[in-house]
Amino acid sequence: MIFYFSGTGNSRWVAKQLACLLGDQTYDITTLTEIPDIKKEKQIGFVFPIYAWGAPELMESFAMKLPKTGAFSFGVCTCGEEAGMAMKQFSKRYPLDSSYSLVMPNNYIVGTDTDDEATIHAKINAARKELQKISGELLQRKKVYRVEEGSLAGLKSSLVNFGFNRFARSTKSFYATSLCNACGLCAKNCPAHTITMVNNLPSWGTRCYQCLRCINECPKQAIQYGKGTEGRRRYTIQNYLPQDEQ
Ligand SMILES: Cc1cc2nc3c(=O)[nH]c(=O)nc-3n(C[C@H](O)[C@H](O)[C@H](O)COP(=O)(O)O)c2cc1C
Ligand code: SF4
Ligand code: SF4
């Protein structure tokens, strides 16, 4: 079983590619209604994006609820650049035999502009090759730790990550502009079910994973987060995949 969480599709694509290469199945943790029975599983995988040099809290709490079995376990995080100590910290929640980071297009539009077209294509192509290598190692049950931790990893994954989870996951700065056509997609697709349509405009509740799916995937580019996101490129992997990989 490969469990995944994904905001803008990078980690979902990685999970599905791995499942295909390993002959396994994927499960989106945001749609599971109960903790799955993993007793008979031969391998357990986790795929998720890096948020502020850490694993999403949601993924960590899910993993902590899973029973620890003798199955081979692995984790693959997707990140724009570097993962810090995220995989070592995740391994304390659920022990991993193998850990990988995979550089994928950056979706953190709130902090910076997303990657340009050439970088997006280059990252996805490189990830395809790396996934072949990863799946080969996983099939051989090799124990591997291949994670791009980056500089000052300890500091970023502790202090900065703590600050992100406590103070930066607010929905207060989200708003929809007059470009919104009330299609309702953002409300339908929010994994935290925090967006509702009020008077034909999205309205944000308090619970938010900061996955940035709403802002990146609005077909009208009508969502902004404060002033910084105006004029920045939106990113979702859907625009870069062939039909059979959507
Ligand atoms: C809130 C937030 C924080 C992020 N922090 C980092 C980070 O610390 N390091 C990094 O390399 N990428 C970071 N990113 C980029 C994502 O990890 C990366 O684009 C990831 O592949 C997105 O996966 P998804 O499409 O499955 O949501 C961040 C993205 C978001 C939304
Ligand atoms: S997805 Fe965009 S256009 Fe559709 S309701 Fe939400 S903000 Fe409006
Ligand atoms: S409101 Fe939060 S959880 Fe919902 S899609 Fe937007 S960023 Fe993700």
mmCIF file of C-alpha atoms and ligand atoms in Angstrom:
data_model
loop_
_atom_site.group_PDB
_atom_site.id
_atom_site.type_symbol
_atom_site.label_atom_id
_atom_site.label_comp_id
_atom_site.label_asym_id
_atom_site.label_seq_id
_atom_site.Cartn_x
_atom_site.Cartn_y
_atom_site.Cartn_z
ATOM 1 C CA MET A 1 0.000 0.000 0.000
ATOM 2 C CA ILE A 2 1.260 3.449 -0.902
ATOM 3 C CA PHE A 3 -0.332 6.271 1.085
ATOM 4 C CA TYR A 4 -0.090 9.774 -0.297
ATOM 5 C CA PHE A 5 -1.046 13.362 0.314
ATOM 6 C CA SER A 6 -0.787 15.932 -2.463
ATOM 7 C CA GLY A 7 -1.796 19.560 -2.958
ATOM 8 C CA THR A 8 -1.069 20.261 -6.606
ATOM 9 C CA GLY A 9 -0.509 16.727 -7.892
ATOM 10 C CA ASN A 10 3.271 16.205 -7.726
ATOM 11 C CA SER A 11 3.103 13.689 -4.901
ATOM 12 C CA ARG A 12 -0.011 12.021 -6.329
ATOM 13 C CA TRP A 13 1.805 11.519 -9.654
ATOM 14 C CA VAL A 14 4.901 10.163 -7.868
ATOM 15 C CA ALA A 15 2.774 7.763 -5.799
ATOM 16 C CA LYS A 16 0.960 6.525 -8.897
ATOM 17 C CA GLN A 17 4.160 6.124 -10.923
ATOM 18 C CA LEU A 18 5.707 4.124 -8.077
ATOM 19 C CA ALA A 19 2.592 1.983 -7.724
ATOM 20 C CA CYS A 20 2.795 1.192 -11.427
ATOM 21 C CA LEU A 21 6.491 0.321 -11.235
ATOM 22 C CA LEU A 22 6.099 -1.730 -8.035
ATOM 23 C CA GLY A 23 2.750 -3.369 -8.831
ATOM 24 C CA ASP A 24 1.125 -1.745 -5.804
ATOM 25 C CA GLN A 25 -1.907 0.447 -5.058
ATOM 26 C CA THR A 26 -2.238 4.060 -3.935
ATOM 27 C CA TYR A 27 -4.488 5.578 -1.286
ATOM 28 C CA ASP A 28 -5.144 9.299 -0.837
ATOM 29 C CA ILE A 29 -5.118 9.739 2.948
ATOM 30 C CA THR A 30 -7.591 12.622 2.769
ATOM 31 C CA THR A 31 -10.307 10.317 1.410
ATOM 32 C CA LEU A 32 -9.791 7.352 3.760
ATOM 33 C CA THR A 33 -12.665 6.929 6.186
ATOM 34 C CA GLU A 34 -10.851 4.534 8.522
ATOM 35 C CA ILE A 35 -7.338 3.322 9.287
ATOM 36 C CA PRO A 36 -6.704 0.588 6.719
ATOM 37 C CA ASP A 37 -5.808 -2.954 7.674
ATOM 38 C CA ILE A 38 -2.137 -3.305 6.719
ATOM 39 C CA LYS A 39 -1.352 -6.572 8.522
ATOM 40 C CA LYS A 40 -0.865 -8.596 5.337
ATOM 41 C CA GLU A 41 0.972 -5.919 3.342
ATOM 42 C CA LYS A 42 4.501 -6.700 2.172
ATOM 43 C CA GLN A 43 5.412 -3.031 1.738
ATOM 44 C CA ILE A 44 4.118 0.262 3.087
ATOM 45 C CA GLY A 45 4.958 3.502 1.304
ATOM 46 C CA PHE A 46 4.345 7.172 2.081
ATOM 47 C CA VAL A 47 4.532 9.955 -0.490
ATOM 48 C CA PHE A 48 4.014 13.599 0.434
ATOM 49 C CA PRO A 49 5.190 17.164 -0.282
ATOM 50 C CA ILE A 50 7.650 19.011 1.923
ATOM 51 C CA TYR A 51 6.169 21.955 3.808
ATOM 52 C CA ALA A 52 8.754 24.235 5.446
ATOM 53 C CA TRP A 53 11.383 21.471 5.629
ATOM 54 C CA GLY A 54 8.968 19.042 7.253
ATOM 55 C CA ALA A 55 6.325 16.478 6.389
ATOM 56 C CA PRO A 56 2.722 17.758 6.398
ATOM 57 C CA GLU A 57 1.315 17.387 9.935
ATOM 58 C CA LEU A 58 -1.645 15.530 8.463
ATOM 59 C CA MET A 59 0.654 12.846 7.026
ATOM 60 C CA GLU A 60 2.583 12.536 10.280
ATOM 61 C CA SER A 61 -0.591 12.078 12.328
ATOM 62 C CA PHE A 62 -1.886 9.508 9.838
ATOM 63 C CA ALA A 63 1.385 7.539 9.984
ATOM 64 C CA MET A 64 1.365 7.569 13.791
ATOM 65 C CA LYS A 65 -2.031 5.874 13.779
ATOM 66 C CA LEU A 66 -0.857 3.022 11.528
ATOM 67 C CA PRO A 67 0.284 -0.164 13.264
ATOM 68 C CA LYS A 68 3.981 -0.979 12.855
ATOM 69 C CA THR A 69 4.305 -4.293 11.042
ATOM 70 C CA GLY A 70 7.267 -6.226 9.666
ATOM 71 C CA ALA A 71 6.573 -4.898 6.165
ATOM 72 C CA PHE A 72 9.288 -3.103 4.202
ATOM 73 C CA SER A 73 8.567 0.615 4.590
ATOM 74 C CA PHE A 74 9.643 3.572 2.502
ATOM 75 C CA GLY A 75 8.971 7.257 2.173
ATOM 76 C CA VAL A 76 9.364 9.592 -0.791
ATOM 77 C CA CYS A 77 8.949 13.312 -0.278
ATOM 78 C CA THR A 78 8.598 15.750 -3.160
ATOM 79 C CA CYS A 79 10.125 19.194 -2.777
ATOM 80 C CA GLY A 80 10.980 22.217 -4.875
ATOM 81 C CA GLU A 81 14.578 22.127 -3.728
ATOM 82 C CA GLU A 82 15.429 20.591 -0.351
ATOM 83 C CA ALA A 83 13.782 18.567 2.390
ATOM 84 C CA GLY A 84 15.855 19.332 5.486
ATOM 85 C CA MET A 85 15.528 16.665 8.190
ATOM 86 C CA ALA A 86 11.914 15.898 7.250
ATOM 87 C CA MET A 87 12.468 12.229 6.451
ATOM 88 C CA LYS A 88 14.484 11.577 9.622
ATOM 89 C CA GLN A 89 11.730 13.237 11.651
ATOM 90 C CA PHE A 90 9.020 11.305 9.801
ATOM 91 C CA SER A 91 10.923 8.092 10.524
ATOM 92 C CA LYS A 92 10.410 8.752 14.223
ATOM 93 C CA ARG A 93 6.638 8.683 13.606
ATOM 94 C CA TYR A 94 6.790 5.611 11.364
ATOM 95 C CA PRO A 95 10.139 3.793 10.990
ATOM 96 C CA LEU A 96 11.271 3.842 7.352
ATOM 97 C CA ASP A 97 13.644 1.333 5.784
ATOM 98 C CA SER A 98 14.272 3.681 2.857
ATOM 99 C CA SER A 99 13.866 7.427 2.429
ATOM 100 C CA TYR A 100 14.086 9.549 -0.683
ATOM 101 C CA SER A 101 13.529 13.139 -1.715
ATOM 102 C CA LEU A 102 12.517 13.941 -5.258
ATOM 103 C CA VAL A 103 12.853 17.443 -6.668
ATOM 104 C CA MET A 104 9.633 18.476 -8.398
ATOM 105 C CA PRO A 105 8.188 21.802 -9.596
ATOM 106 C CA ASN A 106 7.731 24.313 -6.799
ATOM 107 C CA ASN A 107 4.122 25.158 -5.918
ATOM 108 C CA TYR A 108 4.834 27.584 -3.044
ATOM 109 C CA ILE A 109 3.338 30.606 -4.773
ATOM 110 C CA VAL A 110 2.747 32.332 -1.436
ATOM 111 C CA GLY A 111 6.483 32.659 -0.791
ATOM 112 C CA THR A 112 7.947 33.066 -4.260
ATOM 113 C CA ASP A 113 7.079 32.777 -7.943
ATOM 114 C CA THR A 114 6.690 29.192 -9.121
ATOM 115 C CA ASP A 115 9.167 27.633 -11.565
ATOM 116 C CA ASP A 116 9.324 28.684 -15.226
ATOM 117 C CA GLU A 117 8.227 26.307 -17.995
ATOM 118 C CA ALA A 118 11.729 25.045 -18.815
ATOM 119 C CA THR A 119 12.470 24.262 -15.164
ATOM 120 C CA ILE A 120 9.127 22.487 -14.738
ATOM 121 C CA HIS A 121 9.776 20.224 -17.747
ATOM 122 C CA ALA A 122 13.365 19.563 -16.673
ATOM 123 C CA LYS A 123 12.329 18.635 -13.113
ATOM 124 C CA ILE A 124 9.567 16.260 -14.254
ATOM 125 C CA ASN A 125 11.883 14.571 -16.777
ATOM 126 C CA ALA A 126 14.612 14.131 -14.163
ATOM 127 C CA ALA A 127 12.038 12.773 -11.689
ATOM 128 C CA ARG A 128 10.928 10.142 -14.227
ATOM 129 C CA LYS A 129 14.493 8.812 -14.392
ATOM 130 C CA GLU A 130 14.977 8.942 -10.634
ATOM 131 C CA LEU A 131 11.703 7.042 -10.101
ATOM 132 C CA GLN A 132 13.042 4.177 -12.228
ATOM 133 C CA LYS A 133 16.107 4.025 -10.003
ATOM 134 C CA ILE A 134 14.090 4.296 -6.779
ATOM 135 C CA SER A 135 11.672 1.562 -7.821
ATOM 136 C CA GLY A 136 14.579 -0.739 -8.734
ATOM 137 C CA GLU A 137 16.075 -0.250 -5.277
ATOM 138 C CA LEU A 138 12.717 -0.730 -3.570
ATOM 139 C CA LEU A 139 12.077 -3.960 -5.466
ATOM 140 C CA GLN A 140 15.453 -5.230 -4.247
ATOM 141 C CA ARG A 141 14.546 -4.103 -0.691
ATOM 142 C CA LYS A 142 17.719 -2.056 -0.520
ATOM 143 C CA LYS A 143 17.933 0.243 2.481
ATOM 144 C CA VAL A 144 18.656 3.674 1.075
ATOM 145 C CA TYR A 145 18.687 7.206 2.469
ATOM 146 C CA ARG A 146 18.929 9.592 -0.501
ATOM 147 C CA VAL A 147 17.540 12.900 0.697
ATOM 148 C CA GLU A 148 18.612 16.391 -0.345
ATOM 149 C CA GLU A 149 18.725 17.924 3.124
ATOM 150 C CA GLY A 150 20.206 21.293 2.141
ATOM 151 C CA SER A 151 22.006 23.731 4.428
ATOM 152 C CA LEU A 152 21.062 24.484 8.062
ATOM 153 C CA ALA A 153 18.713 21.506 7.857
ATOM 154 C CA GLY A 154 18.393 21.050 11.618
ATOM 155 C CA LEU A 155 17.381 24.663 12.211
ATOM 156 C CA LYS A 156 14.948 24.828 9.281
ATOM 157 C CA SER A 157 13.224 21.543 10.163
ATOM 158 C CA SER A 158 12.811 22.474 13.825
ATOM 159 C CA LEU A 159 12.335 26.207 14.389
ATOM 160 C CA VAL A 160 11.118 27.275 10.943
ATOM 161 C CA ASN A 161 8.859 24.256 10.584
ATOM 162 C CA PHE A 162 7.379 24.884 14.027
ATOM 163 C CA GLY A 163 6.678 28.513 13.074
ATOM 164 C CA PHE A 164 5.069 27.424 9.797
ATOM 165 C CA ASN A 165 2.672 24.982 11.457
ATOM 166 C CA ARG A 166 1.728 27.353 14.275
ATOM 167 C CA PHE A 167 1.501 30.700 12.487
ATOM 168 C CA ALA A 168 1.655 30.421 8.678
ATOM 169 C CA ARG A 169 -1.260 28.117 7.951
ATOM 170 C CA SER A 170 -3.858 30.810 8.326
ATOM 171 C CA THR A 171 -6.593 31.245 5.730
ATOM 172 C CA LYS A 172 -7.059 34.920 6.613
ATOM 173 C CA SER A 173 -5.123 36.172 3.593
ATOM 174 C CA PHE A 174 -7.073 34.160 0.987
ATOM 175 C CA TYR A 175 -9.628 36.035 -1.107
ATOM 176 C CA ALA A 176 -11.279 35.734 -4.514
ATOM 177 C CA THR A 177 -11.208 38.599 -6.984
ATOM 178 C CA SER A 178 -13.877 39.653 -9.489
ATOM 179 C CA LEU A 179 -12.418 37.114 -11.945
ATOM 180 C CA CYS A 180 -14.271 34.394 -9.987
ATOM 181 C CA ASN A 181 -17.145 32.864 -11.961
ATOM 182 C CA ALA A 182 -18.540 30.907 -9.000
ATOM 183 C CA CYS A 183 -17.697 27.529 -10.555
ATOM 184 C CA GLY A 184 -17.251 26.052 -7.056
ATOM 185 C CA LEU A 185 -14.157 24.003 -7.957
ATOM 186 C CA CYS A 186 -12.059 25.372 -5.090
ATOM 187 C CA ALA A 187 -14.741 24.384 -2.560
ATOM 188 C CA LYS A 188 -15.218 20.942 -4.129
ATOM 189 C CA ASN A 189 -11.480 20.177 -4.229
ATOM 190 C CA CYS A 190 -10.204 21.541 -0.929
ATOM 191 C CA PRO A 191 -8.817 18.500 0.918
ATOM 192 C CA ALA A 192 -9.549 20.139 4.279
ATOM 193 C CA HIS A 193 -13.184 20.871 3.252
ATOM 194 C CA THR A 194 -12.656 24.367 4.539
ATOM 195 C CA ILE A 195 -13.983 26.334 1.548
ATOM 196 C CA THR A 196 -17.689 26.987 1.140
ATOM 197 C CA MET A 197 -19.463 29.098 -1.470
ATOM 198 C CA VAL A 198 -21.177 32.114 0.101
ATOM 199 C CA ASN A 199 -23.067 34.516 -2.177
ATOM 200 C CA ASN A 200 -21.281 33.013 -5.204
ATOM 201 C CA LEU A 201 -17.825 33.575 -3.767
ATOM 202 C CA PRO A 202 -15.522 31.170 -1.916
ATOM 203 C CA SER A 203 -15.258 31.671 1.808
ATOM 204 C CA TRP A 204 -12.425 30.103 3.822
ATOM 205 C CA GLY A 205 -12.897 28.470 7.228
ATOM 206 C CA THR A 206 -10.019 28.078 9.666
ATOM 207 C CA ARG A 207 -8.673 24.538 9.085
ATOM 208 C CA CYS A 208 -6.067 24.602 6.304
ATOM 209 C CA TYR A 209 -3.136 22.395 5.307
ATOM 210 C CA GLN A 210 -1.640 25.257 3.248
ATOM 211 C CA CYS A 211 -1.447 22.818 0.332
ATOM 212 C CA LEU A 212 -2.178 25.750 -2.039
ATOM 213 C CA ARG A 213 -4.396 23.668 -4.308
ATOM 214 C CA CYS A 214 -7.146 26.291 -4.236
ATOM 215 C CA ILE A 215 -4.955 29.177 -5.392
ATOM 216 C CA ASN A 216 -2.933 27.168 -7.909
ATOM 217 C CA GLU A 217 -5.811 25.288 -9.520
ATOM 218 C CA CYS A 218 -8.503 27.966 -9.818
ATOM 219 C CA PRO A 219 -9.260 27.968 -13.562
ATOM 220 C CA LYS A 220 -9.793 31.738 -13.532
ATOM 221 C CA GLN A 221 -6.711 32.544 -11.418
ATOM 222 C CA ALA A 222 -9.158 34.435 -9.244
ATOM 223 C CA ILE A 223 -7.660 33.485 -5.884
ATOM 224 C CA GLN A 224 -4.978 35.553 -4.203
ATOM 225 C CA TYR A 225 -3.147 35.275 -0.865
ATOM 226 C CA GLY A 226 -2.395 38.761 0.385
ATOM 227 C CA LYS A 227 -0.715 40.996 -2.172
ATOM 228 C CA GLY A 228 2.323 38.840 -2.988
ATOM 229 C CA THR A 229 0.610 36.312 -5.261
ATOM 230 C CA GLU A 230 -0.664 38.872 -7.798
ATOM 231 C CA GLY A 231 1.008 38.277 -11.147
ATOM 232 C CA ARG A 232 2.741 35.070 -10.062
ATOM 233 C CA ARG A 233 2.482 31.905 -12.192
ATOM 234 C CA ARG A 234 0.062 29.220 -10.973
ATOM 235 C CA TYR A 235 1.319 25.650 -10.929
ATOM 236 C CA THR A 236 -0.465 22.320 -11.089
ATOM 237 C CA ILE A 237 1.036 19.162 -12.529
ATOM 238 C CA GLN A 238 -2.176 18.507 -14.505
ATOM 239 C CA ASN A 239 -0.955 20.935 -17.175
ATOM 240 C CA TYR A 240 2.209 18.921 -17.790
ATOM 241 C CA LEU A 241 1.088 15.292 -17.886
ATOM 242 C CA PRO A 242 0.005 13.167 -20.831
ATOM 243 C CA GLN A 243 -3.652 12.061 -20.741
ATOM 244 C CA ASP A 244 -2.900 8.541 -19.479
ATOM 245 C CA GLU A 245 -1.025 9.895 -16.448
ATOM 246 C CA GLN A 246 -3.679 12.397 -15.300
HETATM 247 C C1 LIG B 1 3.389 25.464 2.336
HETATM 248 C C2 LIG B 1 4.487 24.967 1.446
HETATM 249 C C3 LIG B 1 5.784 24.892 1.941
HETATM 250 C C4 LIG B 1 6.814 24.406 1.127
HETATM 251 N N1 LIG B 1 8.062 24.263 1.664
HETATM 252 C C5 LIG B 1 9.064 23.739 0.914
HETATM 253 C C6 LIG B 1 10.357 23.509 1.472
HETATM 254 O O1 LIG B 1 10.605 23.710 2.655
HETATM 255 N N2 LIG B 1 11.322 23.019 0.669
HETATM 256 C C7 LIG B 1 11.100 22.758 -0.661
HETATM 257 O O2 LIG B 1 12.036 22.344 -1.355
HETATM 258 N N3 LIG B 1 9.861 22.912 -1.216
HETATM 259 C C8 LIG B 1 8.839 23.391 -0.453
HETATM 260 N N4 LIG B 1 7.581 23.550 -1.001
HETATM 261 C C9 LIG B 1 7.336 23.093 -2.387
HETATM 262 C C10 LIG B 1 6.650 21.724 -2.420
HETATM 263 O O3 LIG B 1 7.195 20.848 -1.457
HETATM 264 C C11 LIG B 1 6.752 21.039 -3.786
HETATM 265 O O4 LIG B 1 6.372 21.882 -4.813
HETATM 266 C C12 LIG B 1 5.935 19.756 -3.787
HETATM 267 O O5 LIG B 1 6.380 18.917 -4.822
HETATM 268 C C13 LIG B 1 4.439 19.987 -3.964
HETATM 269 O O6 LIG B 1 3.806 18.734 -3.991
HETATM 270 P P1 LIG B 1 2.270 18.498 -4.339
HETATM 271 O O7 LIG B 1 2.072 18.964 -5.772
HETATM 272 O O8 LIG B 1 2.081 17.025 -4.198
HETATM 273 O O9 LIG B 1 1.456 19.286 -3.402
HETATM 274 C C14 LIG B 1 6.544 24.021 -0.221
HETATM 275 C C15 LIG B 1 5.232 24.116 -0.691
HETATM 276 C C16 LIG B 1 4.212 24.569 0.120
HETATM 277 C C17 LIG B 1 2.819 24.638 -0.423
HETATM 278 S S1 SF4 B 2 -12.278 27.867 -8.435
HETATM 279 FE FE1 SF4 B 2 -11.884 30.053 -8.857
HETATM 280 S S2 SF4 B 2 -13.504 30.647 -10.244
HETATM 281 FE FE2 SF4 B 2 -14.157 28.721 -9.307
HETATM 282 S S3 SF4 B 2 -15.349 29.368 -7.484
HETATM 283 FE FE3 SF4 B 2 -13.249 29.070 -6.782
HETATM 284 S S4 SF4 B 2 -12.340 31.135 -6.944
HETATM 285 FE FE4 SF4 B 2 -14.185 31.164 -8.175
HETATM 286 S S1 SF4 B 3 -7.981 26.194 1.802
HETATM 287 FE FE1 SF4 B 3 -6.059 25.344 2.548
HETATM 288 S S2 SF4 B 3 -6.371 23.126 2.527
HETATM 289 FE FE2 SF4 B 3 -7.987 24.013 1.224
HETATM 290 S S3 SF4 B 3 -7.149 23.916 -0.863
HETATM 291 FE FE3 SF4 B 3 -6.652 25.976 -0.020
HETATM 292 S S4 SF4 B 3 -4.625 25.756 0.879
HETATM 293 FE FE4 SF4 B 3 -5.428 23.661 0.567
#
